[in-house]
Amino acid sequence: MEFDRSFITALFVYFAACAFLSHYKHPKMFDKQGNFKCFGLHADETVFPYWLVTLVIGLSTYYGMVLQARA
């Protein structure tokens, strides 16, 4: 199986973003004990959960790389 350069680059950026966000532990995504906050609109929840932020970073990176390759 052969992967294109865009996919490999997007995968690398995704893993780097995952590592950075889990190390940094932004208060919008993690509680004071370092656990993930749940997705929601209540006081102890967030609209920016870890899984959603990393998914958007990965997909937008791949989409940007594909567009750049076609230009």
Short mmCIF file of N, CA, C and O in Angstrom, two decimals:
data_model
loop_
_atom_site.label_atom_id
_atom_site.label_comp_id
_atom_site.label_asym_id
_atom_site.label_seq_id
_atom_site.Cartn_x
_atom_site.Cartn_y
_atom_site.Cartn_z
N MET A 1 0.84 -1.17 0.00
CA MET A 1 0.00 0.00 0.00
C MET A 1 0.90 1.25 0.00
O MET A 1 1.84 1.33 0.77
N GLU A 2 0.55 2.19 -0.82
CA GLU A 2 1.36 3.40 -0.96
C GLU A 2 0.54 4.62 -0.57
O GLU A 2 -0.61 4.77 -0.98
N PHE A 3 1.11 5.48 0.27
CA PHE A 3 0.43 6.69 0.71
C PHE A 3 1.07 7.90 0.04
O PHE A 3 2.26 7.94 -0.20
N ASP A 4 0.25 8.91 -0.24
CA ASP A 4 0.79 10.11 -0.87
C ASP A 4 1.40 11.03 0.19
O ASP A 4 1.19 10.87 1.39
N ARG A 5 2.15 11.99 -0.29
CA ARG A 5 2.88 12.91 0.59
C ARG A 5 1.94 13.74 1.46
O ARG A 5 2.22 14.01 2.62
N SER A 6 0.79 14.12 0.91
CA SER A 6 -0.18 14.93 1.66
C SER A 6 -0.69 14.18 2.88
O SER A 6 -0.82 14.74 3.97
N PHE A 7 -0.99 12.90 2.70
CA PHE A 7 -1.49 12.10 3.80
C PHE A 7 -0.44 11.92 4.89
O PHE A 7 -0.75 12.06 6.08
N ILE A 8 0.78 11.65 4.52
CA ILE A 8 1.86 11.45 5.49
C ILE A 8 2.11 12.74 6.27
O ILE A 8 2.27 12.72 7.49
N THR A 9 2.13 13.88 5.57
CA THR A 9 2.35 15.16 6.24
C THR A 9 1.20 15.49 7.18
O THR A 9 1.44 15.93 8.32
N ALA A 10 -0.02 15.27 6.75
CA ALA A 10 -1.18 15.53 7.60
C ALA A 10 -1.18 14.62 8.82
O ALA A 10 -1.52 15.06 9.93
N LEU A 11 -0.78 13.39 8.66
CA LEU A 11 -0.69 12.46 9.77
C LEU A 11 0.37 12.90 10.78
O LEU A 11 0.14 12.86 12.00
N PHE A 12 1.50 13.36 10.28
CA PHE A 12 2.56 13.86 11.16
C PHE A 12 2.08 15.10 11.93
O PHE A 12 2.30 15.20 13.14
N VAL A 13 1.42 16.03 11.25
CA VAL A 13 0.91 17.23 11.92
C VAL A 13 -0.16 16.86 12.94
O VAL A 13 -0.20 17.42 14.05
N TYR A 14 -1.01 15.89 12.63
CA TYR A 14 -2.03 15.43 13.56
C TYR A 14 -1.41 14.87 14.83
O TYR A 14 -1.81 15.23 15.94
N PHE A 15 -0.42 13.99 14.69
CA PHE A 15 0.22 13.41 15.86
C PHE A 15 0.99 14.46 16.66
O PHE A 15 1.01 14.43 17.90
N ALA A 16 1.60 15.42 15.98
CA ALA A 16 2.30 16.49 16.67
C ALA A 16 1.31 17.36 17.45
O ALA A 16 1.59 17.76 18.59
N ALA A 17 0.16 17.65 16.85
CA ALA A 17 -0.87 18.43 17.54
C ALA A 17 -1.42 17.68 18.74
O ALA A 17 -1.65 18.27 19.80
N CYS A 18 -1.62 16.38 18.59
CA CYS A 18 -2.09 15.56 19.71
C CYS A 18 -1.08 15.59 20.87
O CYS A 18 -1.47 15.76 22.03
N ALA A 19 0.18 15.43 20.54
CA ALA A 19 1.21 15.44 21.58
C ALA A 19 1.31 16.81 22.25
O ALA A 19 1.41 16.91 23.47
N PHE A 20 1.27 17.87 21.45
CA PHE A 20 1.36 19.22 22.00
C PHE A 20 0.18 19.53 22.91
O PHE A 20 0.36 20.03 24.02
N LEU A 21 -1.05 19.23 22.44
CA LEU A 21 -2.22 19.54 23.24
C LEU A 21 -2.32 18.70 24.51
O LEU A 21 -2.75 19.19 25.55
N SER A 22 -1.90 17.45 24.45
CA SER A 22 -1.95 16.63 25.65
C SER A 22 -0.85 17.01 26.64
O SER A 22 -1.02 16.86 27.85
N HIS A 23 0.26 17.55 26.15
CA HIS A 23 1.32 18.02 27.04
C HIS A 23 0.96 19.39 27.64
O HIS A 23 1.17 19.63 28.83
N TYR A 24 0.40 20.29 26.83
CA TYR A 24 0.07 21.64 27.27
C TYR A 24 -1.14 21.66 28.20
O TYR A 24 -1.19 22.46 29.13
N LYS A 25 -2.13 20.81 27.96
CA LYS A 25 -3.35 20.67 28.77
C LYS A 25 -4.07 22.02 28.94
O LYS A 25 -4.17 22.55 30.04
N HIS A 26 -4.55 22.55 27.84
CA HIS A 26 -5.26 23.82 27.85
C HIS A 26 -6.51 23.72 28.74
O HIS A 26 -7.23 22.72 28.68
N PRO A 27 -6.78 24.73 29.56
CA PRO A 27 -7.92 24.66 30.48
C PRO A 27 -9.29 24.55 29.80
O PRO A 27 -10.25 24.14 30.43
N LYS A 28 -9.39 24.91 28.53
CA LYS A 28 -10.66 24.75 27.83
C LYS A 28 -10.94 23.29 27.48
O LYS A 28 -12.08 22.92 27.24
N MET A 29 -9.89 22.44 27.46
CA MET A 29 -10.06 21.04 27.09
C MET A 29 -9.90 20.08 28.26
O MET A 29 -10.38 18.96 28.20
N PHE A 30 -9.18 20.51 29.30
CA PHE A 30 -8.86 19.64 30.43
C PHE A 30 -9.31 20.28 31.74
O PHE A 30 -9.27 21.50 31.88
N ASP A 31 -9.69 19.45 32.71
CA ASP A 31 -10.03 19.98 34.03
C ASP A 31 -8.76 20.13 34.87
O ASP A 31 -7.65 19.90 34.39
N LYS A 32 -8.91 20.51 36.13
CA LYS A 32 -7.75 20.77 37.00
C LYS A 32 -6.95 19.51 37.32
O LYS A 32 -5.77 19.59 37.63
N GLN A 33 -7.58 18.34 37.22
CA GLN A 33 -6.87 17.08 37.47
C GLN A 33 -6.18 16.55 36.22
O GLN A 33 -5.50 15.54 36.27
N GLY A 34 -6.36 17.21 35.09
CA GLY A 34 -5.75 16.78 33.84
C GLY A 34 -6.60 15.82 33.03
O GLY A 34 -6.13 15.25 32.05
N ASN A 35 -7.86 15.65 33.40
CA ASN A 35 -8.77 14.78 32.66
C ASN A 35 -9.46 15.56 31.55
O ASN A 35 -9.62 16.78 31.65
N PHE A 36 -9.89 14.85 30.51
CA PHE A 36 -10.60 15.50 29.42
C PHE A 36 -11.93 16.04 29.92
O PHE A 36 -12.62 15.38 30.69
N LYS A 37 -12.30 17.22 29.44
CA LYS A 37 -13.64 17.74 29.71
C LYS A 37 -14.59 17.14 28.68
O LYS A 37 -14.21 16.87 27.54
N CYS A 38 -15.84 16.96 29.09
CA CYS A 38 -16.86 16.44 28.19
C CYS A 38 -17.37 17.54 27.27
O CYS A 38 -17.29 18.72 27.60
N PHE A 39 -17.88 17.14 26.13
CA PHE A 39 -18.46 18.07 25.18
C PHE A 39 -19.82 18.52 25.68
O PHE A 39 -20.67 17.72 26.03
N GLY A 40 -20.03 19.84 25.75
CA GLY A 40 -21.32 20.35 26.18
C GLY A 40 -21.26 21.84 26.47
O GLY A 40 -20.24 22.49 26.26
N LEU A 41 -22.37 22.36 26.98
CA LEU A 41 -22.48 23.79 27.24
C LEU A 41 -22.61 24.14 28.72
O LEU A 41 -22.79 25.30 29.06
N HIS A 42 -22.51 23.16 29.60
CA HIS A 42 -22.60 23.43 31.03
C HIS A 42 -21.26 23.94 31.56
O HIS A 42 -20.26 23.99 30.85
N ALA A 43 -21.24 24.32 32.83
CA ALA A 43 -20.05 24.95 33.43
C ALA A 43 -18.82 24.05 33.40
O ALA A 43 -17.71 24.52 33.18
N ASP A 44 -18.98 22.77 33.61
CA ASP A 44 -17.84 21.85 33.65
C ASP A 44 -17.60 21.14 32.32
O ASP A 44 -16.86 20.17 32.27
N GLU A 45 -18.21 21.63 31.25
CA GLU A 45 -18.05 21.04 29.92
C GLU A 45 -17.44 22.07 28.97
O GLU A 45 -17.26 23.22 29.33
N THR A 46 -17.11 21.64 27.76
CA THR A 46 -16.47 22.52 26.80
C THR A 46 -17.04 22.32 25.40
O THR A 46 -17.54 21.24 25.08
N VAL A 47 -16.97 23.37 24.60
CA VAL A 47 -17.35 23.23 23.19
C VAL A 47 -16.12 22.95 22.34
O VAL A 47 -16.21 22.81 21.12
N PHE A 48 -14.93 22.90 22.96
CA PHE A 48 -13.67 22.59 22.28
C PHE A 48 -13.03 21.34 22.89
O PHE A 48 -11.95 21.42 23.47
N PRO A 49 -13.66 20.17 22.74
CA PRO A 49 -13.05 18.97 23.31
C PRO A 49 -11.79 18.57 22.53
O PRO A 49 -11.62 18.93 21.36
N TYR A 50 -10.95 17.85 23.19
CA TYR A 50 -9.66 17.42 22.63
C TYR A 50 -9.86 16.70 21.30
O TYR A 50 -9.18 16.99 20.32
N TRP A 51 -10.79 15.75 21.25
CA TRP A 51 -10.99 14.95 20.05
C TRP A 51 -11.46 15.81 18.87
O TRP A 51 -11.07 15.56 17.74
N LEU A 52 -12.28 16.84 19.14
CA LEU A 52 -12.79 17.68 18.07
C LEU A 52 -11.69 18.60 17.53
O LEU A 52 -11.55 18.78 16.32
N VAL A 53 -10.91 19.16 18.42
CA VAL A 53 -9.83 20.07 18.00
C VAL A 53 -8.79 19.31 17.18
O VAL A 53 -8.37 19.78 16.12
N THR A 54 -8.38 18.14 17.63
CA THR A 54 -7.38 17.38 16.88
C THR A 54 -7.94 16.88 15.55
O THR A 54 -7.22 16.85 14.55
N LEU A 55 -9.21 16.54 15.51
CA LEU A 55 -9.84 16.12 14.26
C LEU A 55 -9.86 17.26 13.25
O LEU A 55 -9.50 17.06 12.08
N VAL A 56 -10.22 18.45 13.68
CA VAL A 56 -10.25 19.61 12.79
C VAL A 56 -8.84 19.94 12.31
O VAL A 56 -8.64 20.25 11.12
N ILE A 57 -7.86 19.87 13.18
CA ILE A 57 -6.47 20.14 12.78
C ILE A 57 -6.03 19.13 11.72
O ILE A 57 -5.45 19.50 10.70
N GLY A 58 -6.28 17.86 11.95
CA GLY A 58 -5.87 16.82 11.00
C GLY A 58 -6.56 16.94 9.65
O GLY A 58 -5.90 16.89 8.60
N LEU A 59 -7.86 17.13 9.65
CA LEU A 59 -8.60 17.22 8.40
C LEU A 59 -8.27 18.49 7.63
O LEU A 59 -8.12 18.46 6.41
N SER A 60 -8.14 19.61 8.33
CA SER A 60 -7.81 20.85 7.62
C SER A 60 -6.39 20.81 7.08
O SER A 60 -6.12 21.37 6.00
N THR A 61 -5.47 20.18 7.78
CA THR A 61 -4.11 20.04 7.26
C THR A 61 -4.10 19.19 6.00
O THR A 61 -3.48 19.56 5.00
N TYR A 62 -4.82 18.07 6.02
CA TYR A 62 -4.87 17.22 4.84
C TYR A 62 -5.52 17.95 3.66
O TYR A 62 -5.03 17.90 2.53
N TYR A 63 -6.63 18.63 3.93
CA TYR A 63 -7.32 19.36 2.87
C TYR A 63 -6.42 20.45 2.29
O TYR A 63 -6.35 20.64 1.07
N GLY A 64 -5.71 21.16 3.15
CA GLY A 64 -4.79 22.20 2.68
C GLY A 64 -3.66 21.63 1.85
O GLY A 64 -3.26 22.20 0.83
N MET A 65 -3.12 20.47 2.24
CA MET A 65 -2.05 19.84 1.50
C MET A 65 -2.54 19.36 0.13
O MET A 65 -1.81 19.46 -0.87
N VAL A 66 -3.75 18.83 0.07
CA VAL A 66 -4.30 18.38 -1.21
C VAL A 66 -4.52 19.56 -2.14
O VAL A 66 -4.20 19.49 -3.33
N LEU A 67 -5.06 20.65 -1.62
CA LEU A 67 -5.25 21.84 -2.44
C LEU A 67 -3.94 22.41 -2.93
O LEU A 67 -3.83 22.87 -4.07
N GLN A 68 -2.94 22.39 -2.08
CA GLN A 68 -1.62 22.91 -2.46
C GLN A 68 -0.99 22.03 -3.55
O GLN A 68 -0.36 22.53 -4.46
N ALA A 69 -1.18 20.74 -3.47
CA ALA A 69 -0.61 19.82 -4.44
C ALA A 69 -1.27 19.98 -5.82
O ALA A 69 -0.63 19.77 -6.84
N ARG A 70 -2.54 20.35 -5.84
CA ARG A 70 -3.26 20.49 -7.11
C ARG A 70 -3.03 21.85 -7.77
O ARG A 70 -3.36 22.03 -8.92
N ALA A 71 -2.49 22.80 -7.01
CA ALA A 71 -2.29 24.15 -7.56
C ALA A 71 -1.07 24.23 -8.45
O ALA A 71 -0.21 23.46 -8.52
#
